[in-house]
CSV table of C-alpha atoms in Angstrom, one decimal:
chain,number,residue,atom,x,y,z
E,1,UNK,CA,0.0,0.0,0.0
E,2,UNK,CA,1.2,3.5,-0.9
E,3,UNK,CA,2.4,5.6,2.2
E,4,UNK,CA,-0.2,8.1,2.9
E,5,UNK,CA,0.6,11.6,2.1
E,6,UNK,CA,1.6,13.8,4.8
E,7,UNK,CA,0.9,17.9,5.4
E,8,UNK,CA,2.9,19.9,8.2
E,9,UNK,CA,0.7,22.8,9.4
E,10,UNK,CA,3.2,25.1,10.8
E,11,UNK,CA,1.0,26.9,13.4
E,12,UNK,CA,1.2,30.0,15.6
E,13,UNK,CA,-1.3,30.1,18.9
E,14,UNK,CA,-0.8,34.4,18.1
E,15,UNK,CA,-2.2,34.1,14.5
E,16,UNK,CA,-5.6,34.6,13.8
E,17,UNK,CA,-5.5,32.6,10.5
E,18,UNK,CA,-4.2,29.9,12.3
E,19,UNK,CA,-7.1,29.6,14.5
E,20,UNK,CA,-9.2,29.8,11.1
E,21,UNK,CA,-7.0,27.0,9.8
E,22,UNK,CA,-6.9,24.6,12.9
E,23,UNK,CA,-10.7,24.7,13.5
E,24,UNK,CA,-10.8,23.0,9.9
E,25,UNK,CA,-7.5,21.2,9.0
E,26,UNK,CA,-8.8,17.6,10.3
E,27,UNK,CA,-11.4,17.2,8.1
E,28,UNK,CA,-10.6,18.7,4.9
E,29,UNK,CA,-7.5,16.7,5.3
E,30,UNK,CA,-9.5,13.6,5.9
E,31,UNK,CA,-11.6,13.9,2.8
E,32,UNK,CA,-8.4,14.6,0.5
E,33,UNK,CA,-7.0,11.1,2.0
E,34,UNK,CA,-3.6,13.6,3.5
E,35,UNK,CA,-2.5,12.9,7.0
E,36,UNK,CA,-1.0,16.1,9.1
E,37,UNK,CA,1.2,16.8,10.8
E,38,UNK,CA,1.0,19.7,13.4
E,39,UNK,CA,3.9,22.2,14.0
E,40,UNK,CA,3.9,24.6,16.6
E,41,UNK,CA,6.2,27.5,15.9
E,42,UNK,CA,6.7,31.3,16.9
E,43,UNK,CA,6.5,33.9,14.8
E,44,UNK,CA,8.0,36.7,17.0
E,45,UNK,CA,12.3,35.7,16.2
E,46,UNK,CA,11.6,35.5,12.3
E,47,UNK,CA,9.0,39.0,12.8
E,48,UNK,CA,12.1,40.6,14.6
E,49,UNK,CA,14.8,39.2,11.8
E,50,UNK,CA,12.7,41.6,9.6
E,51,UNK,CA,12.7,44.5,12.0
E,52,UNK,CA,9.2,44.0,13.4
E,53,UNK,CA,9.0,44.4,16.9
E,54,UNK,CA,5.6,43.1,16.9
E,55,UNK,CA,1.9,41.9,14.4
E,56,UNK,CA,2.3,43.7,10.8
E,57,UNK,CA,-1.7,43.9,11.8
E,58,UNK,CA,-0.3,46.7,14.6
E,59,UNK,CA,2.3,47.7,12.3
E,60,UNK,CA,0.3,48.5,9.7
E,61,UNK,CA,-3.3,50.0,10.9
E,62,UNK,CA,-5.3,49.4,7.7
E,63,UNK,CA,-4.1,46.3,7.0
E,64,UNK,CA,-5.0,45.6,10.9
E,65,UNK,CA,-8.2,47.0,10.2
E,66,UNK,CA,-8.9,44.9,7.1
E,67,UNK,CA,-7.4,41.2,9.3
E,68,UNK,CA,-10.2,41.7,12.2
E,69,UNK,CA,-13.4,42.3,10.0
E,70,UNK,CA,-12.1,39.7,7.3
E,71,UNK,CA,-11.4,37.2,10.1
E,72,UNK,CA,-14.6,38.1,11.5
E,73,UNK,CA,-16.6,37.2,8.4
E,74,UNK,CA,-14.1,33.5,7.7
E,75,UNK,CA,-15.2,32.1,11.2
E,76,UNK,CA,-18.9,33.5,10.7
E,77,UNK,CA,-18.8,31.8,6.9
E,78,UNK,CA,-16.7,28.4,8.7
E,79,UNK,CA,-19.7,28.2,11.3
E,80,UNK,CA,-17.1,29.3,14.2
E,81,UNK,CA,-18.2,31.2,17.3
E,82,UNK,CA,-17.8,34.9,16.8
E,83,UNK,CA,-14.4,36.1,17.4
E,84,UNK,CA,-13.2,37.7,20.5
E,85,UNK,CA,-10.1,39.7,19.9
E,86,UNK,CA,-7.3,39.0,22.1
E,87,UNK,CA,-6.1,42.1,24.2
E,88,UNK,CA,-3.3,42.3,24.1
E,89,UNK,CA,-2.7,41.4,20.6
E,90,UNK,CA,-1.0,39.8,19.9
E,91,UNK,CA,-0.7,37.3,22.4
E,92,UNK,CA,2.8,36.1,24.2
E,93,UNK,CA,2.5,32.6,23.1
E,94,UNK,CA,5.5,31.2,24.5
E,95,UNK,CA,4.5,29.5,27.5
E,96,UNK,CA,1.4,27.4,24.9
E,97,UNK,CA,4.1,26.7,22.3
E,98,UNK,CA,6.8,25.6,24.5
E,99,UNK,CA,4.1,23.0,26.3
E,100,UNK,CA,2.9,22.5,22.3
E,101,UNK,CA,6.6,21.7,21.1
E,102,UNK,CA,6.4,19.4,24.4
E,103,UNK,CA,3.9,17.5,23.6
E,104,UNK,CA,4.8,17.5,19.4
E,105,UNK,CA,4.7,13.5,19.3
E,106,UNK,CA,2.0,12.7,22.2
E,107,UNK,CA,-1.8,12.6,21.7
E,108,UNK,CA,-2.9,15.9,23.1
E,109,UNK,CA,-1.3,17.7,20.6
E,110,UNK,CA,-4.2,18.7,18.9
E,111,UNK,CA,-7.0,18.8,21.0
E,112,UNK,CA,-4.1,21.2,23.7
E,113,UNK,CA,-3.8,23.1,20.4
E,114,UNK,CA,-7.6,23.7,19.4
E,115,UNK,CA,-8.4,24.3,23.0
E,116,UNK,CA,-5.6,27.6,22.9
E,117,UNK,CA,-7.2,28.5,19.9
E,118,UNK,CA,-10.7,28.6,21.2
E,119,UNK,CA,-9.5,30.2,24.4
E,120,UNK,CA,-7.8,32.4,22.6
E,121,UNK,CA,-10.2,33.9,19.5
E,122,UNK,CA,-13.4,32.5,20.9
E,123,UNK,CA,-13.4,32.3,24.5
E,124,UNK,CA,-11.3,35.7,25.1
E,125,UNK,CA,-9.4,34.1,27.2
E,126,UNK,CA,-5.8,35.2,28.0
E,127,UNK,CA,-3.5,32.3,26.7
E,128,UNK,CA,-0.1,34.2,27.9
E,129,UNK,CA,-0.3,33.5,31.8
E,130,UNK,CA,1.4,30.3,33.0
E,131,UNK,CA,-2.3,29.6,35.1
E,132,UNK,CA,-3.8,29.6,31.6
E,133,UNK,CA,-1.8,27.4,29.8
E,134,UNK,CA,-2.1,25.1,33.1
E,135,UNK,CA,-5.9,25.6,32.8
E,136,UNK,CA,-6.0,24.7,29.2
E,137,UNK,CA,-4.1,21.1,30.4
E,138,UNK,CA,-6.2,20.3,33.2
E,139,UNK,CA,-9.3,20.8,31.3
E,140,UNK,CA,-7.8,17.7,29.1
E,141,UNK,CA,-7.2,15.5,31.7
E,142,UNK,CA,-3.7,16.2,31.9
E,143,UNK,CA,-1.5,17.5,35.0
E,144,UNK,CA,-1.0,21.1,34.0
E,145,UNK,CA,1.5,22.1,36.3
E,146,UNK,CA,3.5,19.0,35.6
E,147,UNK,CA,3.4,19.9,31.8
E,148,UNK,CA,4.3,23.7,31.8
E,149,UNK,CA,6.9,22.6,34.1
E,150,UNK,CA,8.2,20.2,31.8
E,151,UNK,CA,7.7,22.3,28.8
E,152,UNK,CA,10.1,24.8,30.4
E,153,UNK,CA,13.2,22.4,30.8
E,154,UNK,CA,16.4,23.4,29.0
E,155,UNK,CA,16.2,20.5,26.5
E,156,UNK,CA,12.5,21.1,25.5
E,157,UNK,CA,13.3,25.2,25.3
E,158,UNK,CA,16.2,24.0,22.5
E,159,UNK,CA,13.4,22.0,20.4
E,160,UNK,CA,11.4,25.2,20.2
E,161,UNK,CA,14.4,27.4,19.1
E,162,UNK,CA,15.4,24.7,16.8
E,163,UNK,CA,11.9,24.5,15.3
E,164,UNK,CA,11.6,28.5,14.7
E,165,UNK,CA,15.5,28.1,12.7
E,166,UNK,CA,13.6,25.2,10.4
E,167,UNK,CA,10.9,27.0,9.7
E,168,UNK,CA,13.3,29.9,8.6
E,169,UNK,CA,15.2,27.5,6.9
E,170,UNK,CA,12.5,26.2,5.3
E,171,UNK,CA,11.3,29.3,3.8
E,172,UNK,CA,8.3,30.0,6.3
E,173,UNK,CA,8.0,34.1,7.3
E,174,UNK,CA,4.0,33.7,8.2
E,175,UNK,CA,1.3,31.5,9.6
E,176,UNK,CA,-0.5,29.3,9.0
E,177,UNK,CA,2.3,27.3,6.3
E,178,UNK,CA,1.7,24.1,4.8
E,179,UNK,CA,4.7,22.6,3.9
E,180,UNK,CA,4.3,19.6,1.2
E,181,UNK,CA,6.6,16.2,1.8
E,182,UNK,CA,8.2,17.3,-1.5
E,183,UNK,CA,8.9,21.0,0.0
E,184,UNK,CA,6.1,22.4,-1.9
E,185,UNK,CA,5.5,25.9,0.4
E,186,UNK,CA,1.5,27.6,0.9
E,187,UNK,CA,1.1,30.1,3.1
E,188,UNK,CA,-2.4,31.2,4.8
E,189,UNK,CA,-5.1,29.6,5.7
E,190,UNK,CA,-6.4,30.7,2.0
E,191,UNK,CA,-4.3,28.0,0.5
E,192,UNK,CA,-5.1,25.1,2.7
E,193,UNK,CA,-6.9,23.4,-0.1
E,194,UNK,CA,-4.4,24.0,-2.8
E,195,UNK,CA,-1.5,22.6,-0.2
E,196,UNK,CA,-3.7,19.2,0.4
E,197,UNK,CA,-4.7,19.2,-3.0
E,198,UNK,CA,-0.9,19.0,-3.8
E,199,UNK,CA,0.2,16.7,-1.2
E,200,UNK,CA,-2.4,14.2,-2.5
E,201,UNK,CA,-1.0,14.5,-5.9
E,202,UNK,CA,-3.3,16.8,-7.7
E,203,UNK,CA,-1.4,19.4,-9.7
E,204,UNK,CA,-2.3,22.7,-11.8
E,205,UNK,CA,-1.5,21.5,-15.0
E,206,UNK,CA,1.6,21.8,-15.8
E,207,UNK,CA,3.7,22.5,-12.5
E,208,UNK,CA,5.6,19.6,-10.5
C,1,UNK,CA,-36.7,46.7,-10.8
C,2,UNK,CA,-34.0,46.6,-8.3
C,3,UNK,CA,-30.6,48.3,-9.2
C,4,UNK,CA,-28.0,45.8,-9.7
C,5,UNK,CA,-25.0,45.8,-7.0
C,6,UNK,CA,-22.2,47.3,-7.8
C,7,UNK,CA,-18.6,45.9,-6.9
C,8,UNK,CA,-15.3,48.6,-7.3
C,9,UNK,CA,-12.1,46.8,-8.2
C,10,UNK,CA,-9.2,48.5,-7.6
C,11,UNK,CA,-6.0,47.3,-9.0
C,12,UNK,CA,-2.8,48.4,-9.8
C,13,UNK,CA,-0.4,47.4,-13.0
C,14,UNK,CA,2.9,46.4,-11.2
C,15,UNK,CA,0.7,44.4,-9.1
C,16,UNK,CA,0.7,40.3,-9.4
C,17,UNK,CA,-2.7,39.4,-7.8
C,18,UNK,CA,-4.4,42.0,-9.4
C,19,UNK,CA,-3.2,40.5,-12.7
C,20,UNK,CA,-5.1,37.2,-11.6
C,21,UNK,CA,-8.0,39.0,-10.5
C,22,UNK,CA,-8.3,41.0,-13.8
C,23,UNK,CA,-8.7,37.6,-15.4
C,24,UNK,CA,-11.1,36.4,-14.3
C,25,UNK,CA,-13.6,39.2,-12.5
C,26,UNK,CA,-15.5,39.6,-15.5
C,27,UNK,CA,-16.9,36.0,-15.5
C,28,UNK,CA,-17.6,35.9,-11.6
C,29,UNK,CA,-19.5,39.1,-11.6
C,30,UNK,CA,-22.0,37.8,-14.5
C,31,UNK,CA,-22.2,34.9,-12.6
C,32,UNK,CA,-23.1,36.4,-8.9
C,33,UNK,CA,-25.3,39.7,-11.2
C,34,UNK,CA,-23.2,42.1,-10.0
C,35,UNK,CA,-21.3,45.0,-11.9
C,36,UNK,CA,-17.9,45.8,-11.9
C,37,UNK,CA,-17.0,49.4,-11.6
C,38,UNK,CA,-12.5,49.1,-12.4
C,39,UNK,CA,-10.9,51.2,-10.4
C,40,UNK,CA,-7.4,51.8,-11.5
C,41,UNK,CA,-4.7,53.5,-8.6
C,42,UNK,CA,-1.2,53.4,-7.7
C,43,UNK,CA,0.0,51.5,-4.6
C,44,UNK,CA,3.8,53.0,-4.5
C,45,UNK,CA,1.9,56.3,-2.4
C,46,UNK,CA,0.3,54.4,0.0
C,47,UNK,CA,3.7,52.1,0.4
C,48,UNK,CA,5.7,55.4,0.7
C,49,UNK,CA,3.1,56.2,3.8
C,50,UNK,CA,4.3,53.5,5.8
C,51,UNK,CA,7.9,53.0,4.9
C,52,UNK,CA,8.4,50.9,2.0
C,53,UNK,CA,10.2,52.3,-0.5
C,54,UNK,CA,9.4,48.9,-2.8
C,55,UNK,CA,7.4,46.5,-2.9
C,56,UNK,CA,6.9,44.1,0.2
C,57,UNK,CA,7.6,41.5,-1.9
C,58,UNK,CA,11.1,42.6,-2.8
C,59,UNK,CA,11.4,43.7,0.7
C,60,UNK,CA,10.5,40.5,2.3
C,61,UNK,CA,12.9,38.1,0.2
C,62,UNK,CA,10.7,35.0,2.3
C,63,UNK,CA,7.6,35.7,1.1
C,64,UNK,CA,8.5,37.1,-2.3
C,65,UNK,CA,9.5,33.8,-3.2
C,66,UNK,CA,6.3,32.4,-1.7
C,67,UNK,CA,4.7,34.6,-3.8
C,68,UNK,CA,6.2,34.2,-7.3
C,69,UNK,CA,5.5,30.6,-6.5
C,70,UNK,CA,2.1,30.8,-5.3
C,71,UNK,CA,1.5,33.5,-8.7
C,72,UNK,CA,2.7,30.5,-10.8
C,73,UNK,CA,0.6,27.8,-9.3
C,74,UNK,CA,-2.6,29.9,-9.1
C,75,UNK,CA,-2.5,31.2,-12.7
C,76,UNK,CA,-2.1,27.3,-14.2
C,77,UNK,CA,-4.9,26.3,-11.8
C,78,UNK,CA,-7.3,29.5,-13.4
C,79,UNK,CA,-6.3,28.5,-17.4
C,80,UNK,CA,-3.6,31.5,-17.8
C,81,UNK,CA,-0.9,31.4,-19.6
C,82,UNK,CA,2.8,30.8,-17.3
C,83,UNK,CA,3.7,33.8,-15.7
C,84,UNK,CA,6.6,36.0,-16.6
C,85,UNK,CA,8.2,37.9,-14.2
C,86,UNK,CA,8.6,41.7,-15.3
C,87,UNK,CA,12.2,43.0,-15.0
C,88,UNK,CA,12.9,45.6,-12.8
C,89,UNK,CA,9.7,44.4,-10.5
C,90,UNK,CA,7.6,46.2,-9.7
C,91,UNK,CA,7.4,48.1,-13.3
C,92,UNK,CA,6.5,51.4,-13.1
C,93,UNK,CA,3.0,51.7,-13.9
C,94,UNK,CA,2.8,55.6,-13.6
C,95,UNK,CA,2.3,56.0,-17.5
C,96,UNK,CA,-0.3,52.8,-18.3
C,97,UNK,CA,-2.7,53.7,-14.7
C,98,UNK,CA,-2.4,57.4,-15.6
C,99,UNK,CA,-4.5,56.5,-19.3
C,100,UNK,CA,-6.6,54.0,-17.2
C,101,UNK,CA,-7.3,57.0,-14.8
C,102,UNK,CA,-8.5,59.3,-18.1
C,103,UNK,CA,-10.6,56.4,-19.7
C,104,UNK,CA,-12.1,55.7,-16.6
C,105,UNK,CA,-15.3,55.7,-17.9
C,106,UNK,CA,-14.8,55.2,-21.4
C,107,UNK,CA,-15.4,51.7,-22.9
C,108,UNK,CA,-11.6,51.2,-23.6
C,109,UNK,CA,-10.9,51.0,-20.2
C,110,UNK,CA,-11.6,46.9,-19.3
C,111,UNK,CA,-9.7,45.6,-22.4
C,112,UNK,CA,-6.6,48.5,-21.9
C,113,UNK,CA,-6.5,47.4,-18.4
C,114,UNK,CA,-6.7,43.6,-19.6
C,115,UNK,CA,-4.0,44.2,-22.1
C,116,UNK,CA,-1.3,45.8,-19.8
C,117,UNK,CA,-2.0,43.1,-17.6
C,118,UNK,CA,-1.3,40.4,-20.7
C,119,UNK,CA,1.9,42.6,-21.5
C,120,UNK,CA,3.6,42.4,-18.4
C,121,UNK,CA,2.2,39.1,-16.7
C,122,UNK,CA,2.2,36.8,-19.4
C,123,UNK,CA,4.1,38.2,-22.2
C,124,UNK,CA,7.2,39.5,-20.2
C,125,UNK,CA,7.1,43.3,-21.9
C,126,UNK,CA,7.8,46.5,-20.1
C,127,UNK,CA,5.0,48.6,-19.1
C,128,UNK,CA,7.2,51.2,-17.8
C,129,UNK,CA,7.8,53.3,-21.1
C,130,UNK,CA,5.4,55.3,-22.9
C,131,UNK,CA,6.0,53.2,-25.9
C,132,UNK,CA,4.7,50.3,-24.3
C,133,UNK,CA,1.8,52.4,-23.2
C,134,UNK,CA,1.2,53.6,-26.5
C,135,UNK,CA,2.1,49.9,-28.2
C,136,UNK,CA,-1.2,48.7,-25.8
C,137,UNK,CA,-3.1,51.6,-26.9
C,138,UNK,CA,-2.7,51.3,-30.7
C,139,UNK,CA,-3.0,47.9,-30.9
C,140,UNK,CA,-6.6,48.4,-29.3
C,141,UNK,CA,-7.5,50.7,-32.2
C,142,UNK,CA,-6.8,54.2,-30.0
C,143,UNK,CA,-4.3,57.0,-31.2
C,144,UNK,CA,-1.9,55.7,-28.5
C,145,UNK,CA,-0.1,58.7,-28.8
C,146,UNK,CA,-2.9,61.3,-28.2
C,147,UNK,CA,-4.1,59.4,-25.4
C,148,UNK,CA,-0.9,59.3,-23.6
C,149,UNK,CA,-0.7,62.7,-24.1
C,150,UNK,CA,-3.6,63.8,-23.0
C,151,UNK,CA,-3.4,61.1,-19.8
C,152,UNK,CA,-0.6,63.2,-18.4
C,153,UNK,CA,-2.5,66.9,-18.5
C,154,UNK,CA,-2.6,68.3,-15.5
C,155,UNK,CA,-6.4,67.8,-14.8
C,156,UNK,CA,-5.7,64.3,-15.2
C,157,UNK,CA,-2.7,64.0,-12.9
C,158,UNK,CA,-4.8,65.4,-10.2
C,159,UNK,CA,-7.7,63.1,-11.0
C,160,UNK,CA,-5.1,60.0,-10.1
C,161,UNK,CA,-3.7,62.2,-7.1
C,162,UNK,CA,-7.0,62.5,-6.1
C,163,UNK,CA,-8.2,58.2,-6.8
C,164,UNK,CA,-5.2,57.2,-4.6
C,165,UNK,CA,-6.6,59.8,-1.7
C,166,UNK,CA,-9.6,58.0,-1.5
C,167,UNK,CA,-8.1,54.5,-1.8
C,168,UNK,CA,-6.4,55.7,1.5
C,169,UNK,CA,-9.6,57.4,3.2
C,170,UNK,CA,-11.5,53.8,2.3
C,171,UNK,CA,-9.0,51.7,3.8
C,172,UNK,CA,-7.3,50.5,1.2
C,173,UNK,CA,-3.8,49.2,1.6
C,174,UNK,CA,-3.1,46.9,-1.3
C,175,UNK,CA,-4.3,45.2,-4.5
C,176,UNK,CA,-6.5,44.0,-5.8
C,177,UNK,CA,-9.1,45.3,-3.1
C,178,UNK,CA,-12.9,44.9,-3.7
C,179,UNK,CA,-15.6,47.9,-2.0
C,180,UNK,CA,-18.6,47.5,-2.2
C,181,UNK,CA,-21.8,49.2,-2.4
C,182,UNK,CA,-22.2,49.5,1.8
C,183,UNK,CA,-18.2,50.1,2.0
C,184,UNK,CA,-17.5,46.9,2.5
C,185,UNK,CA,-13.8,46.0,2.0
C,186,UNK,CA,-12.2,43.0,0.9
C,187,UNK,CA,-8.1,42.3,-0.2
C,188,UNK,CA,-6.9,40.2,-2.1
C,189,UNK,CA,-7.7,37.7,-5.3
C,190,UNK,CA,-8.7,35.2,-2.5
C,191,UNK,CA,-11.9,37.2,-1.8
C,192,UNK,CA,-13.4,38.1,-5.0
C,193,UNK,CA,-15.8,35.3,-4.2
C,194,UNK,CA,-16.6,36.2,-1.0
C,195,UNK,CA,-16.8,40.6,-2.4
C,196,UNK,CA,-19.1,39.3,-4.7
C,197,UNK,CA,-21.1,37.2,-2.5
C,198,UNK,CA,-21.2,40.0,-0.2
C,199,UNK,CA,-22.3,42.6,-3.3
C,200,UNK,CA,-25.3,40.5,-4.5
C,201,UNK,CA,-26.5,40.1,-0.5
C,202,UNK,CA,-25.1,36.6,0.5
C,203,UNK,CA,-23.2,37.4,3.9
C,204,UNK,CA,-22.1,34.9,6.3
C,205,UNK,CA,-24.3,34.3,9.0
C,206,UNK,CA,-25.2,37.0,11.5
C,207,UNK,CA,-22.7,39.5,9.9
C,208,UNK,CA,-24.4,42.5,7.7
């Protein structure tokens, strides 16, 4: 049997796409036959490479502008909850990442992930406190403590820094990114279909 | 009868996604009974505003090459021909958006705009020079080089002076962006479905 294609959804708990992107990922993957596989990053080292000291959405006021009422109208359109706008925004999303990066190869990924999401842009929930991330856990089942505590160890701090210089590496400057098994790069939540329809094998004609 | 919706696209020559959009907004807007009123502007003020003395693209090396990329894959996926990349990008487009500007409402406009799209996009020619300009022009059955002429009077500069000011005062920050009727903004090729959508009075639930 033919190994079954894989997507990496490079992720970012700040990023309002993402949230658009994660809410829908599992099943449009299912239907186009393309496993995934999740990949918490940050966005802030490879913002500051490029001399943003934080969101081009602050940065840039229109564009800013434009984001919340577009992103407002995607979830509405997706059948999400109406958006609550993180204040601050964006987010420190450290603390969720590092316990993400953590837990890269264990079952909770994804629900953890989807549940900072939610707490995030539809709960309006603060997802930068340690007692939040710790909340988030608990809620799973999990020891929350145990986990941040974990998350925080020298080792697991290394994997996160080593993630954010692949995703450079690899060409990602945004989120969400969908990175193909054959290095075949889409960026936004916009091109989620494209990027499975890739990874499953279906090309516009003439591009390889 | 009811007046049909109107949808404003406003694009810009040097820019790649307003080249896509060009292509196909005709088609859409028959299908979803809305109009298109074609806005032609330059982006390089509104740039200059925040800082960029290029375009983001160049700026950002990253997602430049995401983008040349992602150009390439969604023209073969809507039927165009491969895309050339103009040399210098971004071309000048101050000659070929000032004649857009003073046909604005002559019947020329759409297939000029179409044209110097063609030239730069898919048939690797400058835009920059006023013999390109005129070239598009003449070969559309205009006196190319009265039109130019008369595109760069004084009344005229002022009239693109004074398109780009209310691009700004409507929130506009980049191209292609869609307006419609009730001032509702969309950016980006990606939403000319949902701008149209929006237009003919399809809105996502619970958002008007």
């Amino acid at each position: 049997m033919a190994r079954q294609p894989t997507l990496e959804f490079w992720y970012e708990f700040a990023s309002t796409y993402s949230h658009l992107a994660a809410h829908r990922i599992e099943a449009a993957a299912e239907a186009a036959g393309v496993a995934v596989r999740w990949r918490p990053f940050l966005l802030g080292p490879l913002f500051a490479s490029q001399g943003w000291t934080t969101s081009p959405f602050n940065l840039y006021p229109a564009k800013g502008r434009a984001m919340w009422r577009d992103v407002e109208r995607e979830a509405a359109a997706a059948g999400l909850p109406p958006l609550t706008k993180p204040d601050p925004f964006p987010q420190n999303s450290l603390n969720a990442v590092r316990v993400a990066v953590y837990g890269q190869d264990q079952d909770w990924l994804v629900p953890f992930s989807k549940a900072v999401f939610a707490a995030s842009f539809a709960q309006g929930k603060s997802i930068a406190e340690p007692g939040s991330v710790i909340a988030i856990l608990d809620s799973l089942g999990l020891d929350g403590t145990q986990v941040l505590k974990a998350s925080a160890a020298e080792a697991n701090k290394t994997k996160l820094r080593v993630n954010v210089e692949e995703a450079r590496s690899r060409g990602i400057f945004g989120a969400p990114t969908f990175l193909t098994d054959d290095g075949e790069l889409f960026w936004g939540n916009d091109r989620m279909d494209q990027a499975l329809a890739w990874a499953s094998g279906d090309r516009p004609p003439g591009l390889r």
